[in-house]
Tab-separated table of C-alpha atoms and ligand atoms in Angstrom:
chain	number	residue	atom	x	y	z
A	1	MET	CA	-23.811	9.648	-2.518
A	2	CYS	CA	-22.032	7.428	-0.328
A	3	TYR	CA	-22.843	6.484	3.441
A	4	ASN	CA	-20.229	7.429	6.006
A	5	ALA	CA	-20.459	4.425	8.258
A	6	GLU	CA	-19.468	6.147	11.441
A	7	ASN	CA	-22.279	8.854	10.912
A	8	ASP	CA	-24.746	6.518	9.767
A	9	ASP	CA	-27.837	5.697	12.040
A	10	ARG	CA	-26.543	2.158	11.469
A	11	GLY	CA	-23.187	2.999	12.787
A	12	LYS	CA	-23.298	0.561	15.431
A	13	LYS	CA	-24.027	-2.202	13.285
A	14	TRP	CA	-21.120	-1.341	10.931
A	15	LYS	CA	-18.630	-1.398	13.674
A	16	SER	CA	-19.213	-4.928	14.852
A	17	LEU	CA	-18.997	-6.381	11.197
A	18	LYS	CA	-16.488	-8.920	10.593
A	19	PHE	CA	-13.862	-8.356	7.746
A	20	ASN	CA	-15.590	-9.911	4.725
A	21	THR	CA	-18.844	-8.640	5.610
A	22	ALA	CA	-17.466	-5.085	5.915
A	23	LEU	CA	-15.858	-5.490	2.583
A	24	LEU	CA	-19.179	-5.739	1.117
A	25	HIS	CA	-21.274	-3.636	3.102
A	26	LYS	CA	-19.247	-0.774	5.016
A	27	ASN	CA	-19.520	2.405	3.279
A	28	ASN	CA	-20.980	0.915	0.314
A	29	GLY	CA	-23.975	2.959	-0.576
A	30	GLY	CA	-24.505	1.804	-4.259
A	31	ASP	CA	-26.359	4.261	-6.108
A	32	PRO	CA	-29.469	5.359	-3.980
A	33	LYS	CA	-31.309	7.168	-7.031
A	34	THR	CA	-31.628	3.894	-9.106
A	35	GLY	CA	-30.845	1.079	-6.427
A	36	ALA	CA	-27.775	-0.079	-8.305
A	37	THR	CA	-25.782	-2.332	-6.031
A	38	LEU	CA	-22.458	-0.675	-6.673
A	39	THR	CA	-21.633	3.039	-7.552
A	40	PRO	CA	-21.949	3.215	-11.217
A	41	ILE	CA	-19.076	4.344	-13.386
A	42	TYR	CA	-19.416	7.975	-13.786
A	43	GLN	CA	-17.112	8.240	-16.865
A	44	VAL	CA	-17.178	11.987	-17.441
A	45	SER	CA	-14.890	14.874	-17.074
A	46	ALA	CA	-17.148	17.693	-15.807
A	47	PHE	CA	-20.309	18.110	-13.772
A	48	SER	CA	-22.685	20.790	-14.504
A	49	GLN	CA	-24.519	22.724	-11.833
A	50	ASP	CA	-27.758	24.616	-12.042
A	51	SER	CA	-26.350	28.188	-11.332
A	52	ALA	CA	-23.051	29.896	-11.479
A	53	GLU	CA	-23.632	30.664	-7.726
A	54	GLN	CA	-23.879	26.898	-7.035
A	55	LEU	CA	-20.748	26.122	-9.068
A	56	GLU	CA	-18.958	28.769	-6.975
A	57	ARG	CA	-20.062	27.120	-3.734
A	58	VAL	CA	-18.948	23.567	-5.127
A	59	PHE	CA	-15.708	24.778	-6.369
A	60	ASN	CA	-14.872	26.299	-3.017
A	61	ASN	CA	-16.046	23.413	-0.815
A	62	LYS	CA	-18.967	25.465	0.495
A	63	ALA	CA	-21.512	22.891	-0.696
A	64	PRO	CA	-21.243	19.100	-1.597
A	65	GLY	CA	-21.065	18.077	-5.176
A	66	PHE	CA	-18.828	17.448	-8.106
A	67	ALA	CA	-17.229	19.985	-10.561
A	68	TYR	CA	-14.339	18.226	-12.346
A	69	SER	CA	-12.926	14.513	-12.160
A	70	ARG	CA	-9.410	15.464	-11.588
A	71	ILE	CA	-10.617	17.078	-8.328
A	72	SER	CA	-13.450	14.512	-7.345
A	73	ASN	CA	-15.725	12.081	-9.026
A	74	PRO	CA	-18.631	9.929	-7.514
A	75	THR	CA	-17.267	6.535	-8.538
A	76	VAL	CA	-13.703	7.484	-7.167
A	77	ALA	CA	-15.184	8.873	-4.053
A	78	ALA	CA	-17.164	5.533	-3.441
A	79	PHE	CA	-13.781	3.639	-3.734
A	80	GLU	CA	-12.113	6.243	-1.233
A	81	ASN	CA	-14.871	5.961	1.231
A	82	ARG	CA	-14.762	2.095	1.253
A	83	ILE	CA	-10.911	1.733	1.701
A	84	SER	CA	-10.954	4.545	4.266
A	85	ALA	CA	-13.578	2.622	6.385
A	86	LEU	CA	-11.791	-0.632	6.011
A	87	GLU	CA	-8.567	1.071	7.202
A	88	LYS	CA	-10.602	2.788	9.943
A	89	GLY	CA	-9.258	6.037	8.532
A	90	ILE	CA	-10.685	9.616	8.802
A	91	GLY	CA	-10.434	9.945	4.919
A	92	ALA	CA	-8.583	8.673	1.775
A	93	VAL	CA	-7.340	10.212	-1.481
A	94	ALA	CA	-7.168	7.914	-4.527
A	95	CYS	CA	-4.245	8.166	-6.923
A	96	SER	CA	-3.567	7.135	-10.409
A	97	SER	CA	-1.045	4.604	-9.290
A	98	GLY	CA	0.751	3.178	-6.087
A	99	MET	CA	3.799	5.426	-7.126
A	100	ALA	CA	1.497	8.483	-7.185
A	101	ALA	CA	0.229	7.556	-3.756
A	102	VAL	CA	3.635	7.201	-2.229
A	103	THR	CA	4.756	10.437	-4.003
A	104	MET	CA	1.692	12.299	-2.920
A	105	SER	CA	1.936	11.028	0.736
A	106	LEU	CA	5.307	12.635	0.910
A	107	LEU	CA	5.005	15.724	-0.947
A	108	GLY	CA	1.991	16.483	1.078
A	109	ILE	CA	4.172	17.141	4.056
A	110	LEU	CA	7.723	17.853	2.667
A	111	GLU	CA	9.283	21.118	1.512
A	112	SER	CA	12.870	21.782	0.068
A	113	GLY	CA	15.319	21.290	2.817
A	114	ASP	CA	13.237	18.595	4.644
A	115	GLU	CA	14.569	15.140	5.393
A	116	VAL	CA	13.010	11.586	5.527
A	117	ILE	CA	14.057	8.498	7.158
A	118	ALA	CA	13.259	5.564	5.245
A	119	SER	CA	13.685	1.695	5.174
A	120	SER	CA	16.450	0.541	2.585
A	121	GLY	CA	14.277	-2.581	2.001
A	122	LEU	CA	11.637	-0.966	-0.290
A	123	PHE	CA	10.014	-1.458	-3.654
A	124	GLY	CA	12.247	-0.648	-6.530
A	125	GLY	CA	10.226	2.384	-7.671
A	126	THR	CA	9.965	3.985	-4.243
A	127	LEU	CA	13.744	3.659	-3.840
A	128	ASP	CA	14.097	5.462	-7.178
A	129	LEU	CA	11.715	8.004	-6.255
A	130	PHE	CA	13.759	9.053	-3.150
A	131	GLY	CA	16.752	9.538	-5.516
A	132	ASP	CA	14.496	11.579	-7.649
A	133	LEU	CA	13.375	13.831	-4.740
A	134	GLU	CA	16.962	14.915	-3.942
A	135	ALA	CA	16.697	17.267	-7.243
A	136	PHE	CA	13.990	19.047	-5.170
A	137	GLY	CA	16.097	19.509	-2.005
A	138	ILE	CA	14.495	16.524	-0.195
A	139	LYS	CA	17.270	14.298	1.386
A	140	THR	CA	16.622	10.742	2.383
A	141	ARG	CA	18.433	8.907	5.101
A	142	PHE	CA	18.163	5.145	4.742
A	143	VAL	CA	18.178	2.685	7.668
A	144	GLU	CA	19.018	-1.157	7.054
A	145	ASP	CA	16.468	-2.021	9.983
A	146	PHE	CA	13.434	0.259	10.465
A	147	THR	CA	13.741	-0.122	14.179
A	148	PRO	CA	13.963	2.850	16.937
A	149	GLU	CA	17.441	1.978	17.430
A	150	GLU	CA	18.433	2.796	13.935
A	151	ILE	CA	15.960	5.727	13.093
A	152	LEU	CA	16.357	7.752	16.530
A	153	PRO	CA	19.875	8.567	15.801
A	154	LEU	CA	19.130	9.976	12.434
A	155	ILE	CA	16.301	12.345	13.484
A	156	ASN	CA	17.482	15.969	13.250
A	157	GLU	CA	15.617	19.282	13.194
A	158	ARG	CA	14.949	18.805	9.302
A	159	THR	CA	13.359	15.384	9.645
A	160	ARG	CA	9.560	15.497	8.657
A	161	ALA	CA	8.443	11.919	7.933
A	162	CYS	CA	9.591	8.336	8.475
A	163	PHE	CA	8.659	5.883	5.736
A	164	SER	CA	8.659	2.063	5.402
A	165	GLU	CA	6.792	-0.731	3.871
A	166	LEU	CA	5.011	-2.831	6.627
A	167	ILE	CA	6.156	-6.059	5.011
A	168	GLY	CA	9.101	-5.210	2.885
A	169	ASN	CA	8.616	-5.971	-0.894
A	170	PRO	CA	10.724	-8.275	-1.458
A	171	ASN	CA	12.936	-8.372	1.687
A	172	LEU	CA	9.749	-9.296	3.865
A	173	LYS	CA	11.051	-7.713	6.873
A	174	ILE	CA	8.157	-6.790	8.985
A	175	VAL	CA	8.072	-3.434	10.905
A	176	ASP	CA	7.484	-3.366	14.625
A	177	LEU	CA	4.813	-0.864	14.334
A	178	ARG	CA	4.028	-0.102	18.018
A	179	ALA	CA	7.646	0.385	18.886
A	180	VAL	CA	8.538	2.542	15.718
A	181	SER	CA	5.369	4.808	15.882
A	182	ALA	CA	5.978	5.483	19.610
A	183	ALA	CA	9.475	6.299	19.044
A	184	VAL	CA	9.103	8.761	16.096
A	185	HIS	CA	5.867	10.201	17.700
A	186	GLN	CA	7.985	11.332	20.717
A	187	LYS	CA	10.093	13.185	18.316
A	188	GLY	CA	7.011	14.868	16.498
A	189	ILE	CA	7.502	12.928	13.360
A	190	PRO	CA	4.683	11.113	11.434
A	191	LEU	CA	5.111	7.589	10.313
A	192	ILE	CA	3.947	6.712	6.702
A	193	ILE	CA	3.537	3.154	5.984
A	194	ASP	CA	3.227	1.459	2.599
A	195	SER	CA	0.845	-1.516	3.656
A	196	THR	CA	0.410	-2.928	-0.022
A	197	THR	CA	1.759	-6.326	0.777
A	198	ALA	CA	-0.100	-6.568	4.156
A	199	THR	CA	-3.519	-5.354	2.946
A	200	PRO	CA	-6.280	-4.208	5.224
A	201	CYS	CA	-7.158	-8.180	5.550
A	202	LEU	CA	-3.986	-8.765	7.635
A	203	ILE	CA	-3.724	-5.534	9.678
A	204	ASN	CA	-4.985	-1.880	10.001
A	205	PRO	CA	-1.561	-0.107	10.687
A	206	GLY	CA	-3.281	2.870	12.199
A	207	ASP	CA	-4.352	0.430	15.043
A	208	TYR	CA	-0.701	0.299	15.816
A	209	GLY	CA	0.056	3.893	15.664
A	210	ALA	CA	0.836	4.230	11.886
A	211	ASP	CA	-0.208	7.917	10.799
A	212	ILE	CA	-0.491	7.802	7.013
A	213	ILE	CA	-1.266	4.451	5.163
A	214	VAL	CA	-0.683	4.107	1.436
A	215	HIS	CA	-1.455	1.361	-0.851
A	216	SER	CA	-0.572	0.350	-4.279
A	217	ALA	CA	-4.274	-0.649	-5.120
A	218	SER	CA	-2.922	-2.244	-8.317
A	219	LYS	CA	-1.885	-5.275	-6.301
A	220	TYR	CA	-4.093	-7.183	-3.770
A	221	ILE	CA	-6.937	-4.560	-3.454
A	222	ASN	CA	-7.831	-4.838	-7.366
A	223	GLY	CA	-6.897	-8.498	-7.123
A	224	GLY	CA	-7.284	-9.296	-10.800
A	225	GLY	CA	-4.302	-7.315	-12.064
A	226	ASN	CA	-6.524	-5.233	-14.260
A	227	ALA	CA	-6.007	-1.611	-13.292
A	228	ILE	CA	-3.247	0.627	-11.976
A	229	SER	CA	-4.049	2.566	-8.959
A	230	GLY	CA	-3.110	3.599	-5.504
A	231	ILE	CA	-4.653	5.222	-2.471
A	232	ILE	CA	-3.574	7.275	0.592
A	233	VAL	CA	-5.536	6.840	3.838
A	234	ASP	CA	-5.197	9.209	6.793
A	235	SER	CA	-5.448	7.473	10.089
A	236	GLY	CA	-6.141	10.424	11.988
A	237	ASN	CA	-3.732	9.517	14.614
A	238	PHE	CA	-1.126	12.382	14.255
A	239	ARG	CA	-1.330	15.580	15.933
A	240	TRP	CA	0.119	18.180	13.388
A	241	ASP	CA	2.345	20.969	14.789
A	242	PHE	CA	1.476	23.718	12.235
A	243	ASP	CA	4.471	25.738	12.914
A	244	LYS	CA	6.659	22.660	11.970
A	245	PHE	CA	4.709	21.358	9.131
A	246	ARG	CA	4.391	24.711	7.313
A	247	LYS	CA	2.837	23.324	4.223
A	248	LEU	CA	-0.461	22.381	6.396
A	249	LYS	CA	-0.512	25.617	8.125
A	250	LYS	CA	-3.303	27.054	5.766
A	251	TYR	CA	-5.416	24.187	7.001
A	252	GLU	CA	-4.808	24.637	10.628
A	253	LYS	CA	-8.489	25.236	11.410
A	254	LEU	CA	-9.325	21.743	9.944
A	255	GLY	CA	-7.316	20.147	12.686
A	256	GLN	CA	-6.659	16.668	12.043
A	257	PHE	CA	-8.109	16.784	8.389
A	258	ALA	CA	-5.429	19.317	7.747
A	259	TYR	CA	-3.255	16.883	5.789
A	260	LEU	CA	-6.091	15.446	3.626
A	261	ALA	CA	-7.342	19.038	2.966
A	262	SER	CA	-3.711	20.071	2.004
A	263	LEU	CA	-3.526	17.331	-0.467
A	264	ARG	CA	-7.022	17.743	-2.104
A	265	ASN	CA	-6.728	21.513	-2.478
A	266	GLY	CA	-2.895	21.669	-3.055
A	267	ILE	CA	-0.264	19.351	-4.532
A	268	TRP	CA	-2.404	16.099	-5.262
A	269	ARG	CA	-5.078	18.004	-7.287
A	270	ASN	CA	-2.359	20.255	-8.980
A	271	MET	CA	-0.037	17.574	-10.060
A	272	GLY	CA	-3.076	15.818	-11.485
A	273	GLY	CA	-2.609	12.164	-10.477
A	274	CYS	CA	-6.197	11.469	-9.923
A	275	LEU	CA	-7.649	8.004	-10.345
A	276	ALA	CA	-9.692	7.103	-13.409
A	277	PRO	CA	-13.480	6.310	-12.590
A	278	MET	CA	-13.214	3.015	-14.565
A	279	ASN	CA	-10.275	1.821	-12.376
A	280	ALA	CA	-12.065	2.926	-9.190
A	281	PHE	CA	-14.798	0.789	-10.275
A	282	LEU	CA	-12.585	-2.189	-11.069
A	283	ASN	CA	-11.176	-1.896	-7.807
A	284	GLU	CA	-14.499	-1.773	-5.933
A	285	VAL	CA	-15.364	-5.132	-7.887
A	286	GLY	CA	-12.036	-6.595	-6.778
A	287	MET	CA	-11.858	-5.564	-3.256
A	288	GLU	CA	-14.906	-7.268	-2.308
A	289	THR	CA	-13.237	-10.705	-2.559
A	290	LEU	CA	-9.908	-9.318	-0.904
A	291	GLY	CA	-10.510	-11.447	2.183
A	292	LEU	CA	-11.182	-14.668	0.267
A	293	ARG	CA	-8.071	-14.075	-1.819
A	294	MET	CA	-5.748	-13.155	0.909
A	295	GLU	CA	-6.871	-16.331	2.955
A	296	ARG	CA	-6.238	-18.676	0.016
A	297	SER	CA	-3.067	-16.825	-1.333
A	298	CYS	CA	-1.430	-16.863	2.325
A	299	GLU	CA	-2.277	-20.603	2.673
A	300	ASN	CA	-0.855	-21.384	-0.582
A	301	ALA	CA	2.247	-19.369	0.248
A	302	LEU	CA	2.831	-21.167	3.573
A	303	ARG	CA	2.471	-24.532	1.977
A	304	LEU	CA	4.853	-23.460	-0.917
A	305	ALA	CA	7.380	-22.184	1.601
A	306	GLU	CA	7.162	-25.625	3.433
A	307	PHE	CA	7.607	-27.299	0.168
A	308	PHE	CA	10.770	-25.474	-0.789
A	309	GLU	CA	12.069	-25.918	2.919
A	310	ARG	CA	11.515	-29.629	2.407
A	311	LYS	CA	13.499	-29.551	-1.025
A	312	GLY	CA	16.330	-27.913	0.742
A	313	ILE	CA	16.053	-24.610	-1.053
A	314	THR	CA	16.591	-21.299	0.764
A	315	VAL	CA	13.204	-19.691	1.360
A	316	ASN	CA	12.155	-16.423	3.107
A	317	TYR	CA	8.604	-16.390	4.396
A	318	PRO	CA	7.670	-14.699	7.630
A	319	ALA	CA	4.997	-17.282	8.443
A	320	LEU	CA	7.782	-19.985	8.783
A	321	PRO	CA	8.556	-20.747	12.548
A	322	ASP	CA	12.192	-20.344	12.097
A	323	ASN	CA	11.946	-16.858	10.138
A	324	PRO	CA	13.306	-14.069	12.267
A	325	TYR	CA	10.177	-12.017	11.550
A	326	ASN	CA	7.921	-14.845	12.734
A	327	LYS	CA	7.097	-13.099	16.091
A	328	LEU	CA	5.924	-9.960	14.666
A	329	CYS	CA	4.090	-11.945	11.914
A	330	ASN	CA	2.245	-13.461	14.752
A	331	GLU	CA	1.735	-10.301	16.755
A	332	LEU	CA	0.713	-8.076	14.018
A	333	LEU	CA	-0.517	-10.280	10.982
A	334	GLY	CA	-2.416	-13.030	12.820
A	335	GLY	CA	0.419	-15.373	11.972
A	336	LYS	CA	-0.509	-14.805	8.095
A	337	GLY	CA	2.808	-14.141	6.411
A	338	GLY	CA	1.205	-12.365	3.257
A	339	ALA	CA	1.503	-13.755	-0.338
A	340	ILE	CA	5.013	-13.220	-1.315
A	341	LEU	CA	7.985	-15.270	-0.700
A	342	THR	CA	11.374	-15.375	-2.135
A	343	ILE	CA	13.690	-18.260	-2.727
A	344	ARG	CA	17.360	-18.507	-3.840
A	345	ALA	CA	18.264	-20.599	-6.844
A	346	GLY	CA	21.940	-20.816	-6.410
A	347	SER	CA	22.989	-18.513	-9.366
A	348	LYS	CA	21.292	-16.130	-11.856
A	349	GLU	CA	21.740	-18.800	-14.479
A	350	ARG	CA	19.834	-21.354	-12.318
A	351	ALA	CA	17.221	-18.829	-11.490
A	352	PHE	CA	16.598	-18.071	-14.968
A	353	ARG	CA	16.413	-21.697	-15.978
A	354	LEU	CA	13.811	-22.374	-13.093
A	355	ILE	CA	11.748	-19.487	-13.969
A	356	ASN	CA	11.762	-20.677	-17.748
A	357	ALA	CA	10.885	-24.249	-16.734
A	358	LEU	CA	7.756	-23.286	-14.851
A	359	LYS	CA	4.431	-23.926	-16.844
A	360	LEU	CA	1.907	-22.321	-14.620
A	361	ALA	CA	3.520	-19.535	-12.674
A	362	THR	CA	3.737	-16.525	-14.986
A	363	ASN	CA	7.030	-14.662	-15.301
A	364	ALA	CA	5.670	-10.998	-14.918
A	365	THR	CA	6.425	-7.953	-12.835
A	366	ASN	CA	3.508	-7.535	-10.557
A	367	ILE	CA	2.177	-8.847	-7.278
A	368	GLY	CA	-1.317	-9.383	-5.788
A	369	ASP	CA	-2.745	-10.954	-8.934
A	370	VAL	CA	-5.048	-13.908	-8.613
A	371	ARG	CA	-2.350	-15.814	-10.789
A	372	THR	CA	0.894	-16.846	-9.218
A	373	LEU	CA	3.651	-14.751	-10.790
A	374	VAL	CA	7.503	-15.072	-10.545
A	375	ILE	CA	10.070	-12.805	-11.405
A	376	HIS	CA	13.968	-12.294	-11.249
A	377	PRO	CA	14.168	-9.026	-9.460
A	378	ALA	CA	17.870	-8.244	-9.756
A	379	SER	CA	17.727	-8.178	-13.583
A	380	THR	CA	14.365	-6.303	-13.770
A	381	ILE	CA	12.722	-4.129	-10.748
A	382	TYR	CA	16.227	-3.539	-9.284
A	383	ALA	CA	18.250	-3.080	-12.451
A	384	HIS	CA	18.579	0.320	-11.728
A	385	SER	CA	19.558	0.219	-8.176
A	386	ASP	CA	23.255	-0.045	-7.082
A	387	GLU	CA	24.469	-3.286	-5.464
A	388	LYS	CA	24.299	-2.219	-1.820
A	389	ARG	CA	20.810	-0.868	-2.305
A	390	ARG	CA	19.790	-4.011	-4.010
A	391	ILE	CA	21.256	-6.272	-1.383
A	392	SER	CA	19.664	-4.464	1.471
A	393	ALA	CA	16.370	-4.781	-0.360
A	394	GLY	CA	16.753	-8.500	-0.120
A	395	VAL	CA	17.669	-8.770	-3.771
A	396	TYR	CA	20.594	-11.130	-4.638
A	397	GLU	CA	21.697	-12.421	-8.034
A	398	ASP	CA	19.800	-15.639	-7.643
A	399	THR	CA	16.675	-14.575	-5.894
A	400	ILE	CA	13.431	-15.417	-7.342
A	401	ARG	CA	10.325	-13.578	-5.989
A	402	ILE	CA	7.107	-15.412	-5.946
A	403	SER	CA	3.692	-13.715	-5.616
A	404	VAL	CA	1.408	-16.495	-4.790
A	405	GLY	CA	-2.028	-16.789	-6.268
A	406	ILE	CA	-5.203	-18.506	-5.588
A	407	GLU	CA	-4.750	-21.643	-7.781
A	408	ASP	CA	-5.035	-24.966	-6.274
A	409	CYS	CA	-1.899	-25.559	-4.069
A	410	GLU	CA	-1.259	-29.148	-5.332
A	411	ASP	CA	-0.967	-27.713	-8.888
A	412	LEU	CA	1.584	-24.990	-7.819
A	413	THR	CA	3.741	-27.344	-5.883
A	414	GLU	CA	3.642	-29.724	-8.765
A	415	ASP	CA	4.683	-26.839	-11.204
A	416	PHE	CA	7.565	-25.877	-8.933
A	417	ARG	CA	8.642	-29.649	-8.377
A	418	GLN	CA	8.998	-30.185	-11.996
A	419	ALA	CA	10.853	-26.890	-12.604
A	420	ILE	CA	13.260	-27.983	-9.792
A	421	GLU	CA	13.865	-31.359	-11.047
A	422	SER	CA	14.537	-29.977	-14.631
A	423	LEU	CA	17.538	-28.133	-13.342
B	1	PLP	C1	3.705	-1.983	-6.698
B	1	PLP	C2	4.116	-1.299	-5.559
B	1	PLP	C3	4.167	0.168	-5.522
B	1	PLP	C4	3.927	0.873	-6.685
B	1	PLP	O1	2.464	0.777	-7.102
B	1	PLP	P1	2.159	0.926	-8.662
B	1	PLP	O2	0.676	0.764	-8.578
B	1	PLP	O3	2.838	0.009	-9.644
B	1	PLP	O4	2.679	2.521	-8.999
B	1	PLP	C5	4.569	0.784	-4.034
B	1	PLP	N1	4.694	0.016	-3.140
B	1	PLP	C6	4.814	-1.307	-3.260
B	1	PLP	C7	5.183	-2.061	-2.004
B	1	PLP	C8	4.452	-2.076	-4.243
B	1	PLP	O5	4.430	-3.541	-4.243
């Protein structure tokens, strides 16, 4: 099936690979039967076995193999193995969407009566999800800044997880991962990090203490904006206390693999949010250029941010030297600020006029596409959030979010220049 790089004879060689080489070769076994350079699309629901005994073994994890694509599928497994290797995890579970990954990452741990501490500057769908979880007896306490100072006072005997985006979408605050993970680990709480906007290209959050890493793979990992998907990676960092995390108790003998085993054999499999083989394949094709795309998008984003500054327009971008998160951007992300920036147009009306005047940048609700996308978040993604939540997510009436693509930068700045001048 798929190589597991760390167990492979060539493990040493894989370990020393640089990012772009690893993207292509690490844990990419292709299809050993035919020599196909990528794992083919196994577009089937079920897999037959030679005997009832063998199917019993496969079904009960006593033998390798596949039974049913909601539970596992070779194309999906290939994608999971490659992302897990890139994030240096102990394993990964792919999901039907980023929201499914966020949901499952939490429900893999939480029970009714439990509490979560979350950053208030989250993706709109995730904020809405925390509201939905209240109906199941799961309470979320929000902090304005995801720092030990704000988190620690809110931890109590019911707290079971802390959740934040590494680079908030779209408030672009960066989490001081080392400080936060050290603080919450002291209290025996796992740190779940949504690293969608940072991508494995800029950082492996597990290196800085994050426990569970989730991605909306619909964004940068896919890159072409052609499939919805998500993935959960377990860094292997967290030491589960099985009396406290009772959901995992059943899998105690698996030690650090208990969380993934509990997802795979429990809530993830039973809720049915599996990734379609076709989408796993599209992601595998897309992810191979992640490094090249991120390099270009981050460079374009910085040049656009500098252009807005020159034009006297308020711009938020972590790689700008006077940005409050610039120090963390340098420490954690190698000085790359990601591919999202926000600007403030002065009023909702001016924001709409600016968006409508753009000729290249596309007005669409997505990020991480090869194309530059713009959106007015207050009237769309955050239309259901109350004003307080919206503002702490960094979304004002006049905010425009720009997801910077890989176009030639001169064309992008020219597009924004003519749109600004038309106001
Ligand atoms: C888009 C996004 C999600 C949700 O992902 P979908 O694939 O749209 O379900 C979650 N978190 C972040 C940071 C996102 O940008």
